[in-house]
Amino acid sequence: MNSNERYTRQMALPRWGEEGQQRLRSAHIAVVGAGGLGCPALQYLAAAGVGRITVVDFDRIDVSNLNRQILFSPADVGKHKAETACKKLRLLNPEVELIAVNEPFTAELAAGLLPHCDLLLDCTDRLHARYAISDACVRYNKPHIHAGVYRNEGQLAVLNWRGGATYRCIFPAHPSSEHTTSCEEAGVMGTIPGMLGVLQAHEAIRALIWPHEVKGNELRLINLQNNTMRNIETARSMSYGSDAAPVREISADELITQLEQGKTFTFVDVREPFESPSPALWNALNIPMSSWVPEEVATRVSALKDCIIFCQHGVRSIAAIASLPLEIQANITNLTGGLAAFKIAEANKIAQ
């Protein structure tokens, strides 16, 4: 088979051709995480003819992974994800050089890997890994494509693109483990990470073929419960090497204390109407992310006193605040960990 014969359909696209295919053939992409996001991303990157792919994942395949990690079969249970993924991908496209790294992503690993990569895909489901990836990509000046999934929702962003926003710019606060939920706890439909992983591969290919079309200051929020999508504008705002954080935070415990002391707040709920109701006493103003227009919201919240914006886990609310003008952000506080953290803190206080 002619080397380019398998790629004729994509090479027929405008502004792709032999030059575009050569860009893919010469590229080196690192994919961190070979799970629900990583599996479909890896398949499409390999099928497209990316020359070298390094797969980083220390985990082993569990039977509960098989509903969404579609590279694997029951016979693979117990094997290393990275190694097994590379083995399967070599069958898909023998022309691609595949490197398996059965280790967690660390600063030491990044030092040996990132200088030799063109870009990185963050396909992890661990928050500490996302921050480590963001910091490493800033240090070595590499773009990375982030995706995250929670139940029927997903988010996607091309980060650190030519000086654009980073993960820490959008999510400056690192939630504690008690305020985060895993797929095991929250549940996940296999198609959701599948679609987000394909979008990551799509953005990676675009970055290599059509870099002028990449939008590096945008967070895409996808809700597949009601099939809506919103794009939130972002910007490089984090000062690395300092402790400055552009978004003010209040913990659930501190909020409970202040409410008990008679402090009053104006609450804005960015969750969707179909989600569980917020506390009645909060009398929260609901502005869902599916209809969030920063310019309109800025006008509405600018006059609010002691405004706290919240969502279910404190992630969407940070993105919402980050989309507003800096002068508006200065008067708004994010509820760390969201409503879920508040309910936990409230239950713990009652139990004392």
GROMACS .gro file of C-alpha atoms in nm, residues 28-204:
model
  177
   28HIS     CA    1   0.523   1.418   1.812
   29ILE     CA    2   0.218   1.428   2.040
   30ALA     CA    3   0.211   1.323   2.405
   31VAL     CA    4  -0.117   1.186   2.535
   32VAL     CA    5  -0.144   1.174   2.913
   33GLY     CA    6  -0.417   0.930   3.012
   34ALA     CA    7  -0.529   0.627   2.811
   35GLY     CA    8  -0.880   0.609   2.954
   36GLY     CA    9  -1.222   0.727   2.839
   37LEU     CA   10  -1.081   1.041   2.677
   38GLY     CA   11  -0.746   0.902   2.572
   39CYS     CA   12  -0.868   0.589   2.393
   40PRO     CA   13  -1.072   0.762   2.120
   41ALA     CA   14  -0.821   1.048   2.093
   42LEU     CA   15  -0.538   0.801   2.040
   43GLN     CA   16  -0.729   0.606   1.777
   44TYR     CA   17  -0.798   0.910   1.565
   45LEU     CA   18  -0.447   1.052   1.602
   46ALA     CA   19  -0.293   0.723   1.497
   47ALA     CA   20  -0.540   0.676   1.212
   48ALA     CA   21  -0.464   1.028   1.085
   49GLY     CA   22  -0.093   0.945   1.063
   50VAL     CA   23   0.069   1.142   1.345
   51GLY     CA   24   0.431   1.031   1.324
   52ARG     CA   25   0.510   0.971   1.690
   53ILE     CA   26   0.275   0.935   1.987
   54THR     CA   27   0.386   0.893   2.347
   55VAL     CA   28   0.120   0.746   2.576
   56VAL     CA   29   0.159   0.818   2.948
   57ASP     CA   30  -0.054   0.625   3.196
   58PHE     CA   31   0.048   0.435   3.510
   59ASP     CA   32  -0.290   0.265   3.557
   60ARG     CA   33  -0.401  -0.086   3.472
   61ILE     CA   34  -0.718  -0.187   3.290
   62ASP     CA   35  -1.017  -0.270   3.508
   63VAL     CA   36  -1.334  -0.442   3.392
   64SER     CA   37  -1.531  -0.127   3.486
   65ASN     CA   38  -1.331   0.066   3.224
   66LEU     CA   39  -1.463  -0.134   2.931
   67ASN     CA   40  -1.788   0.061   2.879
   68ARG     CA   41  -1.594   0.366   2.760
   69GLN     CA   42  -1.225   0.275   2.708
   70ILE     CA   43  -1.289   0.123   2.370
   71LEU     CA   44  -0.934   0.020   2.282
   72PHE     CA   45  -0.953  -0.255   2.542
   73SER     CA   46  -1.127  -0.592   2.565
   74PRO     CA   47  -1.198  -0.831   2.855
   75ALA     CA   48  -0.873  -1.014   2.774
   76ASP     CA   49  -0.681  -0.695   2.857
   77VAL     CA   50  -0.805  -0.660   3.216
   78GLY     CA   51  -0.511  -0.626   3.453
   79LYS     CA   52  -0.266  -0.508   3.186
   80HIS     CA   53  -0.102  -0.164   3.171
   81LYS     CA   54  -0.317   0.085   2.981
   82ALA     CA   55  -0.031   0.266   2.807
   83GLU     CA   56   0.140  -0.051   2.690
   84THR     CA   57  -0.182  -0.217   2.577
   85ALA     CA   58  -0.302   0.095   2.396
   86CYS     CA   59   0.023   0.114   2.200
   87LYS     CA   60  -0.003  -0.251   2.105
   88LYS     CA   61  -0.355  -0.203   1.969
   89LEU     CA   62  -0.265   0.120   1.788
   90ARG     CA   63   0.026  -0.047   1.608
   91LEU     CA   64  -0.230  -0.281   1.452
   92LEU     CA   65  -0.440   0.017   1.350
   93ASN     CA   66  -0.151   0.201   1.186
   94PRO     CA   67   0.193   0.036   1.170
   95GLU     CA   68   0.344   0.358   1.030
   96VAL     CA   69   0.308   0.541   1.363
   97GLU     CA   70   0.586   0.523   1.621
   98LEU     CA   71   0.424   0.451   1.957
   99ILE     CA   72   0.596   0.487   2.293
  100ALA     CA   73   0.437   0.357   2.614
  101VAL     CA   74   0.524   0.516   2.949
  102ASN     CA   75   0.377   0.314   3.237
  103GLU     CA   76   0.435   0.592   3.489
  104PRO     CA   77   0.242   0.883   3.639
  105PHE     CA   78   0.298   1.227   3.490
  106THR     CA   79   0.558   1.411   3.701
  107ALA     CA   80   0.787   1.711   3.664
  108GLU     CA   81   1.078   1.470   3.610
  109LEU     CA   82   0.896   1.285   3.333
  110ALA     CA   83   0.793   1.615   3.173
  111ALA     CA   84   1.156   1.731   3.166
  112GLY     CA   85   1.254   1.437   2.948
  113LEU     CA   86   0.939   1.434   2.734
  114LEU     CA   87   0.800   1.781   2.663
  115PRO     CA   88   1.108   1.939   2.501
  116HIS     CA   89   1.070   1.680   2.223
  117CYS     CA   90   0.691   1.713   2.175
  118ASP     CA   91   0.488   1.948   1.961
  119LEU     CA   92   0.184   1.942   2.188
  120LEU     CA   93   0.017   1.742   2.463
  121LEU     CA   94  -0.333   1.606   2.518
  122ASP     CA   95  -0.454   1.615   2.878
  123CYS     CA   96  -0.682   1.310   2.895
  124THR     CA   97  -0.653   1.262   3.269
  125ASP     CA   98  -0.929   1.245   3.527
  126ARG     CA   99  -0.714   1.349   3.823
  127LEU     CA  100  -0.706   1.715   3.922
  128HIS     CA  101  -0.351   1.715   4.056
  129ALA     CA  102  -0.233   1.576   3.720
  130ARG     CA  103  -0.414   1.853   3.532
  131TYR     CA  104  -0.232   2.122   3.730
  132ALA     CA  105   0.100   1.941   3.688
  133ILE     CA  106   0.042   1.921   3.313
  134SER     CA  107  -0.049   2.290   3.295
  135ASP     CA  108   0.262   2.396   3.486
  136ALA     CA  109   0.490   2.173   3.278
  137CYS     CA  110   0.346   2.299   2.949
  138VAL     CA  111   0.402   2.658   3.061
  139ARG     CA  112   0.758   2.578   3.164
  140TYR     CA  113   0.845   2.418   2.828
  141ASN     CA  114   0.620   2.647   2.624
  142LYS     CA  115   0.404   2.368   2.482
  143PRO     CA  116   0.033   2.395   2.397
  144HIS     CA  117  -0.196   2.137   2.546
  145ILE     CA  118  -0.552   2.034   2.476
  146HIS     CA  119  -0.763   1.978   2.784
  147ALA     CA  120  -1.092   1.795   2.820
  148GLY     CA  121  -1.291   1.704   3.127
  149VAL     CA  122  -1.614   1.514   3.187
  150TYR     CA  123  -1.873   1.519   3.465
  151ARG     CA  124  -2.178   1.298   3.413
  152ASN     CA  125  -2.350   1.444   3.103
  153GLU     CA  126  -2.128   1.750   3.076
  154GLY     CA  127  -1.791   1.813   2.919
  155GLN     CA  128  -1.541   2.093   2.874
  156LEU     CA  129  -1.275   2.146   2.611
  157ALA     CA  130  -0.997   2.402   2.568
  158VAL     CA  131  -0.674   2.455   2.376
  159LEU     CA  132  -0.446   2.590   2.649
  160ASN     CA  133  -0.115   2.776   2.655
  161TRP     CA  134  -0.160   2.842   2.285
  162ARG     CA  135   0.077   3.120   2.180
  163GLY     CA  136   0.066   3.292   2.518
  164GLY     CA  137  -0.304   3.227   2.574
  165ALA     CA  138  -0.490   3.108   2.881
  166THR     CA  139  -0.366   2.810   3.082
  167TYR     CA  140  -0.554   2.566   3.303
  168ARG     CA  141  -0.454   2.766   3.611
  169CYS     CA  142  -0.583   3.086   3.450
  170ILE     CA  143  -0.930   2.934   3.417
  171PHE     CA  144  -0.925   2.723   3.735
  172PRO     CA  145  -0.685   2.894   3.977
  173ALA     CA  146  -0.816   2.715   4.285
  174HIS     CA  147  -0.719   2.350   4.338
  175PRO     CA  148  -1.023   2.184   4.505
  176SER     CA  149  -0.950   1.942   4.788
  177SER     CA  150  -1.023   1.573   4.732
  178GLU     CA  151  -1.338   1.590   4.945
  179HIS     CA  152  -1.485   1.843   4.702
  180THR     CA  153  -1.421   1.640   4.387
  181THR     CA  154  -1.610   1.345   4.243
  182SER     CA  155  -1.470   1.054   4.042
  183CYS     CA  156  -1.644   0.874   3.756
  184GLU     CA  157  -1.699   0.585   3.996
  185GLU     CA  158  -1.893   0.811   4.232
  186ALA     CA  159  -2.069   1.037   3.980
  187GLY     CA  160  -2.130   0.785   3.702
  188VAL     CA  161  -2.039   0.829   3.335
  189MET     CA  162  -2.196   0.729   3.004
  190GLY     CA  163  -1.930   0.594   2.769
  191THR     CA  164  -2.030   0.817   2.480
  192ILE     CA  165  -1.957   1.141   2.670
  193PRO     CA  166  -1.578   1.098   2.712
  194GLY     CA  167  -1.580   0.937   2.368
  195MET     CA  168  -1.706   1.255   2.204
  196LEU     CA  169  -1.475   1.478   2.408
  197GLY     CA  170  -1.173   1.260   2.325
  198VAL     CA  171  -1.254   1.281   1.954
  199LEU     CA  172  -1.276   1.660   1.986
  200GLN     CA  173  -0.933   1.664   2.152
  201ALA     CA  174  -0.786   1.472   1.859
  202HIS     CA  175  -0.965   1.707   1.620
  203GLU     CA  176  -0.815   2.015   1.788
  204ALA     CA  177  -0.469   1.855   1.789
   0.00000   0.00000   0.00000
